Tab-separated table of C-alpha atoms in Angstrom:
chain	number	residue	atom	x	y	z
A	180	UNK	CA	3.371	-6.318	-4.373
A	181	UNK	CA	2.960	-6.231	-0.620
A	182	UNK	CA	6.045	-5.823	1.644
A	183	UNK	CA	7.144	-8.876	3.431
A	184	UNK	CA	9.074	-9.661	6.613
A	185	UNK	CA	12.126	-11.826	5.532
A	186	UNK	CA	14.446	-13.603	7.996
A	187	UNK	CA	17.737	-14.553	6.381
A	188	UNK	CA	20.179	-17.197	7.746
A	189	UNK	CA	23.762	-17.090	6.389
A	190	UNK	CA	27.373	-17.038	7.265
A	191	UNK	CA	28.024	-13.335	6.926
A	192	UNK	CA	27.017	-10.194	5.057
A	193	UNK	CA	30.501	-8.925	4.938
A	194	UNK	CA	31.780	-7.741	1.439
A	195	UNK	CA	35.177	-9.388	2.254
A	196	UNK	CA	33.813	-12.878	0.870
A	197	UNK	CA	31.827	-13.880	-2.149
A	198	UNK	CA	29.124	-15.368	-0.001
A	199	UNK	CA	29.088	-12.284	2.219
A	200	UNK	CA	28.699	-10.032	-0.809
A	201	UNK	CA	25.851	-12.260	-2.156
A	202	UNK	CA	24.143	-12.101	1.192
A	203	UNK	CA	24.592	-8.317	1.521
A	204	UNK	CA	23.292	-7.697	-2.026
A	205	UNK	CA	20.322	-9.872	-1.318
A	206	UNK	CA	19.462	-7.931	1.892
A	207	UNK	CA	20.007	-4.512	0.345
A	208	UNK	CA	17.898	-5.519	-2.826
A	209	UNK	CA	15.127	-6.691	-0.654
A	210	UNK	CA	15.202	-3.634	1.446
A	211	UNK	CA	15.172	-1.381	-1.639
A	212	UNK	CA	11.946	-3.135	-2.715
A	213	UNK	CA	10.325	-2.244	0.551
A	214	UNK	CA	10.751	-5.545	2.462
A	215	UNK	CA	11.789	-5.631	6.154
A	216	UNK	CA	14.738	-7.941	6.545
A	217	UNK	CA	16.572	-9.467	9.478
A	218	UNK	CA	19.679	-11.628	9.211
A	219	UNK	CA	21.176	-14.243	11.476
A	220	UNK	CA	24.664	-14.822	10.763
A	221	UNK	CA	27.974	-16.353	11.991
A	222	UNK	CA	30.066	-13.217	11.456
A	223	UNK	CA	28.550	-9.858	12.119
A	224	UNK	CA	29.589	-7.254	9.641
A	225	UNK	CA	27.757	-4.200	11.251
A	226	UNK	CA	24.873	-4.186	8.761
A	227	UNK	CA	21.575	-2.875	10.137
A	228	UNK	CA	19.388	-5.590	11.915
A	229	UNK	CA	22.141	-8.211	11.592
A	230	UNK	CA	22.720	-10.698	14.495
A	231	UNK	CA	25.945	-12.721	14.865
A	232	UNK	CA	24.468	-15.666	16.679
A	233	UNK	CA	25.047	-18.783	14.468
A	234	UNK	CA	28.018	-21.086	15.100
A	235	UNK	CA	30.568	-22.484	12.663
A	236	UNK	CA	28.817	-25.274	10.873
A	237	UNK	CA	31.444	-27.944	11.653
A	238	UNK	CA	31.185	-26.998	15.412
A	239	UNK	CA	27.562	-28.365	15.201
A	240	UNK	CA	28.942	-31.910	14.316
A	241	UNK	CA	31.011	-32.189	17.510
A	242	UNK	CA	28.673	-30.498	20.050
A	243	UNK	CA	25.047	-31.709	20.116
A	244	UNK	CA	24.315	-29.145	22.866
A	245	UNK	CA	25.140	-26.489	20.317
A	246	UNK	CA	22.249	-27.738	18.137
A	247	UNK	CA	19.767	-26.749	20.858
A	248	UNK	CA	21.444	-23.375	21.334
A	249	UNK	CA	21.323	-22.599	17.594
A	250	UNK	CA	17.703	-23.850	17.358
A	251	UNK	CA	16.812	-21.618	20.271
A	252	UNK	CA	18.422	-18.547	18.597
A	253	UNK	CA	16.477	-19.272	15.397
A	254	UNK	CA	13.138	-19.972	17.230
A	255	UNK	CA	13.556	-16.775	19.321
A	256	UNK	CA	14.160	-14.801	16.000
A	257	UNK	CA	11.154	-16.296	14.454
A	258	UNK	CA	9.007	-15.501	17.572
A	259	UNK	CA	10.161	-12.012	17.875
A	260	UNK	CA	10.491	-10.943	14.280
A	261	UNK	CA	7.449	-13.002	12.873
A	262	UNK	CA	8.809	-13.437	9.398
A	263	UNK	CA	6.525	-14.270	6.433
A	264	UNK	CA	9.328	-16.281	4.956
A	265	UNK	CA	12.953	-17.411	5.706
A	266	UNK	CA	15.755	-17.481	3.218
A	267	UNK	CA	18.735	-19.650	3.981
A	268	UNK	CA	22.049	-18.837	2.248
A	269	UNK	CA	24.296	-21.852	2.253
A	270	UNK	CA	27.653	-22.628	0.607
């Protein structure tokens, strides 16, 4: 199998929460299989190639400007990282 570039969007990769543990295990498992992984998250945990740029989801409801800022961060990550696929971790 050929290695892929994978962009993950999620809330955190911190082992302090269930979703963070799931995200962290996903990233580590993909890397162990030879894939290059970058994560855009809300709360940075210090993992390699993890970027804490996403807002709290409920903040998007009250601030339409934040939609554009968030979309800009995602677009920039896609442009710079050039992923083969995106994986979105949602609660």
